Amino acid sequence: MKKIEHIGIAVKNLKDANALYQQLLGVEHYKIEEVASEHVMTSFFQVGPNKIELLEGTAPESAISKFIEKRGEGIHHLAFEVDNILAEMERLRKEGFRLLNEQPKRGADNKLVCFVHPKSAHGVLVELCQTIKADQEEE
Ligand code: ZN
């Protein structure tokens, strides 16, 4: 893995959280993107070399809505950048980590993503993310 690509924060209301994080960080979010398949609306801030992703659930079955119901708002996941997500998934599987998806999924901000179960990482939900290059477009 390369670096922390972003930190995901679960919020109840993206509009309110955007305004607050803009004040906190001193920068405006650079995009808002819905990931309909995951029932989330996301917003991204660039802070130096790292990013903050705010996530709001758009349906009760959204993982974000369930997370907030159980644990309240707060840090939801740490995302690490990888060069080759398939190779990294294979490596982690062999090491005995539990992955939450069998195949990489399309995430926000032009990424292929895969999540590692928090039970495999001392309570931290870990996201692997690989930037989708032009020649890897699937859809
Ligand atoms: Zn993320």
PDB file of C-alpha atoms and ligand atoms in Angstrom:
ATOM      1  CA  MET A   1       0.000   0.000   0.000  1.00  0.00           C
ATOM      2  CA  LYS A   2       1.179   3.493  -0.720  1.00  0.00           C
ATOM      3  CA  LYS A   3      -0.338   6.191   1.416  1.00  0.00           C
ATOM      4  CA  ILE A   4      -3.541   7.172   3.116  1.00  0.00           C
ATOM      5  CA  GLU A   5      -5.593   8.389   0.187  1.00  0.00           C
ATOM      6  CA  HIS A   6      -8.481   9.691   2.218  1.00  0.00           C
ATOM      7  CA  ILE A   7     -10.305   9.457   5.517  1.00  0.00           C
ATOM      8  CA  GLY A   8     -14.030   8.752   5.298  1.00  0.00           C
ATOM      9  CA  ILE A   9     -16.343  10.463   7.761  1.00  0.00           C
ATOM     10  CA  ALA A  10     -19.991   9.482   8.170  1.00  0.00           C
ATOM     11  CA  VAL A  11     -22.307  12.477   8.515  1.00  0.00           C
ATOM     12  CA  LYS A  12     -26.054  12.874   8.936  1.00  0.00           C
ATOM     13  CA  ASN A  13     -26.424  15.881   6.701  1.00  0.00           C
ATOM     14  CA  LEU A  14     -23.917  16.458   3.926  1.00  0.00           C
ATOM     15  CA  LYS A  15     -24.917  20.065   3.352  1.00  0.00           C
ATOM     16  CA  ASP A  16     -24.353  21.044   6.985  1.00  0.00           C
ATOM     17  CA  ALA A  17     -21.163  19.002   7.214  1.00  0.00           C
ATOM     18  CA  ASN A  18     -19.799  20.570   4.030  1.00  0.00           C
ATOM     19  CA  ALA A  19     -20.261  24.044   5.443  1.00  0.00           C
ATOM     20  CA  LEU A  20     -18.608  23.101   8.714  1.00  0.00           C
ATOM     21  CA  TYR A  21     -15.674  21.288   7.145  1.00  0.00           C
ATOM     22  CA  GLN A  22     -15.128  24.193   4.796  1.00  0.00           C
ATOM     23  CA  GLN A  23     -14.749  26.441   7.854  1.00  0.00           C
ATOM     24  CA  LEU A  24     -12.593  23.910   9.648  1.00  0.00           C
ATOM     25  CA  LEU A  25     -10.227  23.130   6.788  1.00  0.00           C
ATOM     26  CA  GLY A  26     -10.193  26.515   5.099  1.00  0.00           C
ATOM     27  CA  VAL A  27     -10.853  24.970   1.697  1.00  0.00           C
ATOM     28  CA  GLU A  28     -13.992  24.257  -0.245  1.00  0.00           C
ATOM     29  CA  HIS A  29     -15.003  20.758  -1.249  1.00  0.00           C
ATOM     30  CA  TYR A  30     -13.937  20.045  -4.810  1.00  0.00           C
ATOM     31  CA  LYS A  31     -16.705  17.650  -5.704  1.00  0.00           C
ATOM     32  CA  ILE A  32     -19.966  16.096  -4.665  1.00  0.00           C
ATOM     33  CA  GLU A  33     -20.691  12.696  -6.073  1.00  0.00           C
ATOM     34  CA  GLU A  34     -23.435  10.170  -5.560  1.00  0.00           C
ATOM     35  CA  VAL A  35     -22.579   6.475  -5.510  1.00  0.00           C
ATOM     36  CA  ALA A  36     -26.074   5.209  -6.193  1.00  0.00           C
ATOM     37  CA  SER A  37     -25.100   1.524  -5.887  1.00  0.00           C
ATOM     38  CA  GLU A  38     -23.968   2.169  -2.299  1.00  0.00           C
ATOM     39  CA  HIS A  39     -26.779   4.588  -1.456  1.00  0.00           C
ATOM     40  CA  VAL A  40     -24.369   7.320  -0.468  1.00  0.00           C
ATOM     41  CA  MET A  41     -23.746  10.922  -1.345  1.00  0.00           C
ATOM     42  CA  THR A  42     -20.120  11.908  -0.954  1.00  0.00           C
ATOM     43  CA  SER A  43     -18.179  15.118  -0.821  1.00  0.00           C
ATOM     44  CA  PHE A  44     -14.402  15.507  -1.101  1.00  0.00           C
ATOM     45  CA  PHE A  45     -11.950  18.003   0.329  1.00  0.00           C
ATOM     46  CA  GLN A  46      -8.302  18.174  -0.651  1.00  0.00           C
ATOM     47  CA  VAL A  47      -6.101  18.936   2.339  1.00  0.00           C
ATOM     48  CA  GLY A  48      -2.459  19.052   1.345  1.00  0.00           C
ATOM     49  CA  PRO A  49      -1.628  15.587  -0.012  1.00  0.00           C
ATOM     50  CA  ASN A  50      -4.665  13.932   1.592  1.00  0.00           C
ATOM     51  CA  LYS A  51      -8.384  14.000   1.159  1.00  0.00           C
ATOM     52  CA  ILE A  52     -11.352  13.966   3.441  1.00  0.00           C
ATOM     53  CA  GLU A  53     -14.475  12.200   2.201  1.00  0.00           C
ATOM     54  CA  LEU A  54     -17.769  13.054   3.854  1.00  0.00           C
ATOM     55  CA  LEU A  55     -20.482  10.446   3.391  1.00  0.00           C
ATOM     56  CA  GLU A  56     -24.217  10.707   3.900  1.00  0.00           C
ATOM     57  CA  GLY A  57     -26.519   7.709   3.497  1.00  0.00           C
ATOM     58  CA  THR A  58     -29.332   8.236   1.008  1.00  0.00           C
ATOM     59  CA  ALA A  59     -31.405   5.219   2.088  1.00  0.00           C
ATOM     60  CA  PRO A  60     -31.965   3.333   5.360  1.00  0.00           C
ATOM     61  CA  GLU A  61     -30.152   0.275   3.939  1.00  0.00           C
ATOM     62  CA  SER A  62     -27.026   2.310   3.251  1.00  0.00           C
ATOM     63  CA  ALA A  63     -23.975   1.165   5.233  1.00  0.00           C
ATOM     64  CA  ILE A  64     -23.505   4.799   6.261  1.00  0.00           C
ATOM     65  CA  SER A  65     -27.055   5.119   7.612  1.00  0.00           C
ATOM     66  CA  LYS A  66     -26.609   1.885   9.577  1.00  0.00           C
ATOM     67  CA  PHE A  67     -23.231   3.016  10.889  1.00  0.00           C
ATOM     68  CA  ILE A  68     -24.670   6.316  12.148  1.00  0.00           C
ATOM     69  CA  GLU A  69     -27.641   4.555  13.705  1.00  0.00           C
ATOM     70  CA  LYS A  70     -25.323   2.261  15.656  1.00  0.00           C
ATOM     71  CA  ARG A  71     -22.375   4.475  16.435  1.00  0.00           C
ATOM     72  CA  GLY A  72     -23.294   8.031  15.566  1.00  0.00           C
ATOM     73  CA  GLU A  73     -21.402  10.320  13.246  1.00  0.00           C
ATOM     74  CA  GLY A  74     -17.636  10.062  13.008  1.00  0.00           C
ATOM     75  CA  ILE A  75     -14.682   8.453  11.302  1.00  0.00           C
ATOM     76  CA  HIS A  76     -15.977   5.620   9.158  1.00  0.00           C
ATOM     77  CA  HIS A  77     -12.984   4.315   7.225  1.00  0.00           C
ATOM     78  CA  LEU A  78      -9.356   4.788   6.290  1.00  0.00           C
ATOM     79  CA  ALA A  79      -8.581   4.473   2.598  1.00  0.00           C
ATOM     80  CA  PHE A  80      -5.186   3.425   1.337  1.00  0.00           C
ATOM     81  CA  GLU A  81      -4.032   3.955  -2.189  1.00  0.00           C
ATOM     82  CA  VAL A  82      -2.792   0.883  -4.051  1.00  0.00           C
ATOM     83  CA  ASP A  83      -1.336   0.447  -7.526  1.00  0.00           C
ATOM     84  CA  ASN A  84      -2.952  -2.898  -8.249  1.00  0.00           C
ATOM     85  CA  ILE A  85      -6.092  -3.570  -6.289  1.00  0.00           C
ATOM     86  CA  LEU A  86      -6.511  -7.150  -7.527  1.00  0.00           C
ATOM     87  CA  ALA A  87      -2.989  -8.080  -6.458  1.00  0.00           C
ATOM     88  CA  GLU A  88      -3.479  -6.392  -3.093  1.00  0.00           C
ATOM     89  CA  MET A  89      -6.801  -8.183  -2.526  1.00  0.00           C
ATOM     90  CA  GLU A  90      -5.172 -11.489  -3.362  1.00  0.00           C
ATOM     91  CA  ARG A  91      -2.290 -10.774  -1.000  1.00  0.00           C
ATOM     92  CA  LEU A  92      -4.631  -9.880   1.876  1.00  0.00           C
ATOM     93  CA  ARG A  93      -6.837 -12.919   1.268  1.00  0.00           C
ATOM     94  CA  LYS A  94      -3.794 -15.136   1.505  1.00  0.00           C
ATOM     95  CA  GLU A  95      -2.811 -13.413   4.743  1.00  0.00           C
ATOM     96  CA  GLY A  96      -6.223 -14.328   6.152  1.00  0.00           C
ATOM     97  CA  PHE A  97      -7.930 -10.930   6.016  1.00  0.00           C
ATOM     98  CA  ARG A  98     -11.667 -10.867   5.496  1.00  0.00           C
ATOM     99  CA  LEU A  99     -12.634  -8.769   2.498  1.00  0.00           C
ATOM    100  CA  LEU A 100     -16.120  -7.307   2.298  1.00  0.00           C
ATOM    101  CA  ASN A 101     -16.347  -7.634  -1.459  1.00  0.00           C
ATOM    102  CA  GLU A 102     -15.061 -10.367  -3.723  1.00  0.00           C
ATOM    103  CA  GLN A 103     -14.423  -8.084  -6.664  1.00  0.00           C
ATOM    104  CA  PRO A 104     -13.350  -4.441  -6.717  1.00  0.00           C
ATOM    105  CA  LYS A 105     -16.301  -2.081  -6.833  1.00  0.00           C
ATOM    106  CA  ARG A 106     -16.694   1.259  -8.497  1.00  0.00           C
ATOM    107  CA  GLY A 107     -16.303   3.903  -5.777  1.00  0.00           C
ATOM    108  CA  ALA A 108     -16.502   7.668  -5.753  1.00  0.00           C
ATOM    109  CA  ASP A 109     -13.844   9.930  -7.238  1.00  0.00           C
ATOM    110  CA  ASN A 110     -12.819   7.622 -10.089  1.00  0.00           C
ATOM    111  CA  LYS A 111     -11.662   4.709  -7.921  1.00  0.00           C
ATOM    112  CA  LEU A 112     -11.922   0.973  -7.801  1.00  0.00           C
ATOM    113  CA  VAL A 113     -12.395   0.044  -4.169  1.00  0.00           C
ATOM    114  CA  CYS A 114     -12.479  -2.923  -1.846  1.00  0.00           C
ATOM    115  CA  PHE A 115     -13.150  -2.960   1.879  1.00  0.00           C
ATOM    116  CA  VAL A 116     -11.445  -5.030   4.552  1.00  0.00           C
ATOM    117  CA  HIS A 117     -13.717  -6.115   7.404  1.00  0.00           C
ATOM    118  CA  PRO A 118     -13.155  -4.081  10.589  1.00  0.00           C
ATOM    119  CA  LYS A 119     -12.903  -7.359  12.529  1.00  0.00           C
ATOM    120  CA  SER A 120      -9.780  -8.083  10.488  1.00  0.00           C
ATOM    121  CA  ALA A 121      -8.191  -4.756  11.414  1.00  0.00           C
ATOM    122  CA  HIS A 122      -8.818  -4.098  15.108  1.00  0.00           C
ATOM    123  CA  GLY A 123     -12.065  -2.279  14.543  1.00  0.00           C
ATOM    124  CA  VAL A 124     -10.987  -0.132  11.611  1.00  0.00           C
ATOM    125  CA  LEU A 125     -12.791  -0.364   8.304  1.00  0.00           C
ATOM    126  CA  VAL A 126     -10.017  -0.237   5.708  1.00  0.00           C
ATOM    127  CA  GLU A 127     -10.638   0.697   2.098  1.00  0.00           C
ATOM    128  CA  LEU A 128      -8.221  -0.117  -0.696  1.00  0.00           C
ATOM    129  CA  CYS A 129      -8.508   2.210  -3.618  1.00  0.00           C
ATOM    130  CA  GLN A 130      -6.946   2.299  -7.015  1.00  0.00           C
ATOM    131  CA  THR A 131      -7.379   5.139  -9.446  1.00  0.00           C
ATOM    132  CA  ILE A 132      -9.159   4.015 -12.594  1.00  0.00           C
ATOM    133  CA  LYS A 133      -7.015   4.695 -15.614  1.00  0.00           C
ATOM    134  CA  ALA A 134      -8.580   5.523 -18.951  1.00  0.00           C
ATOM    135  CA  ASP A 135      -7.870   2.065 -20.406  1.00  0.00           C
ATOM    136  CA  GLN A 136      -9.540   0.330 -17.448  1.00  0.00           C
ATOM    137  CA  GLU A 137     -13.010   1.759 -17.961  1.00  0.00           C
ATOM    138  CA  GLU A 138     -15.407  -1.147 -17.662  1.00  0.00           C
ATOM    139  CA  GLU A 139     -18.836   0.331 -18.185  1.00  0.00           C
TER     140      GLU A 139
HETATM  141 ZN    ZN B   1     -13.717   6.136   0.949  1.00  0.00          ZN
END
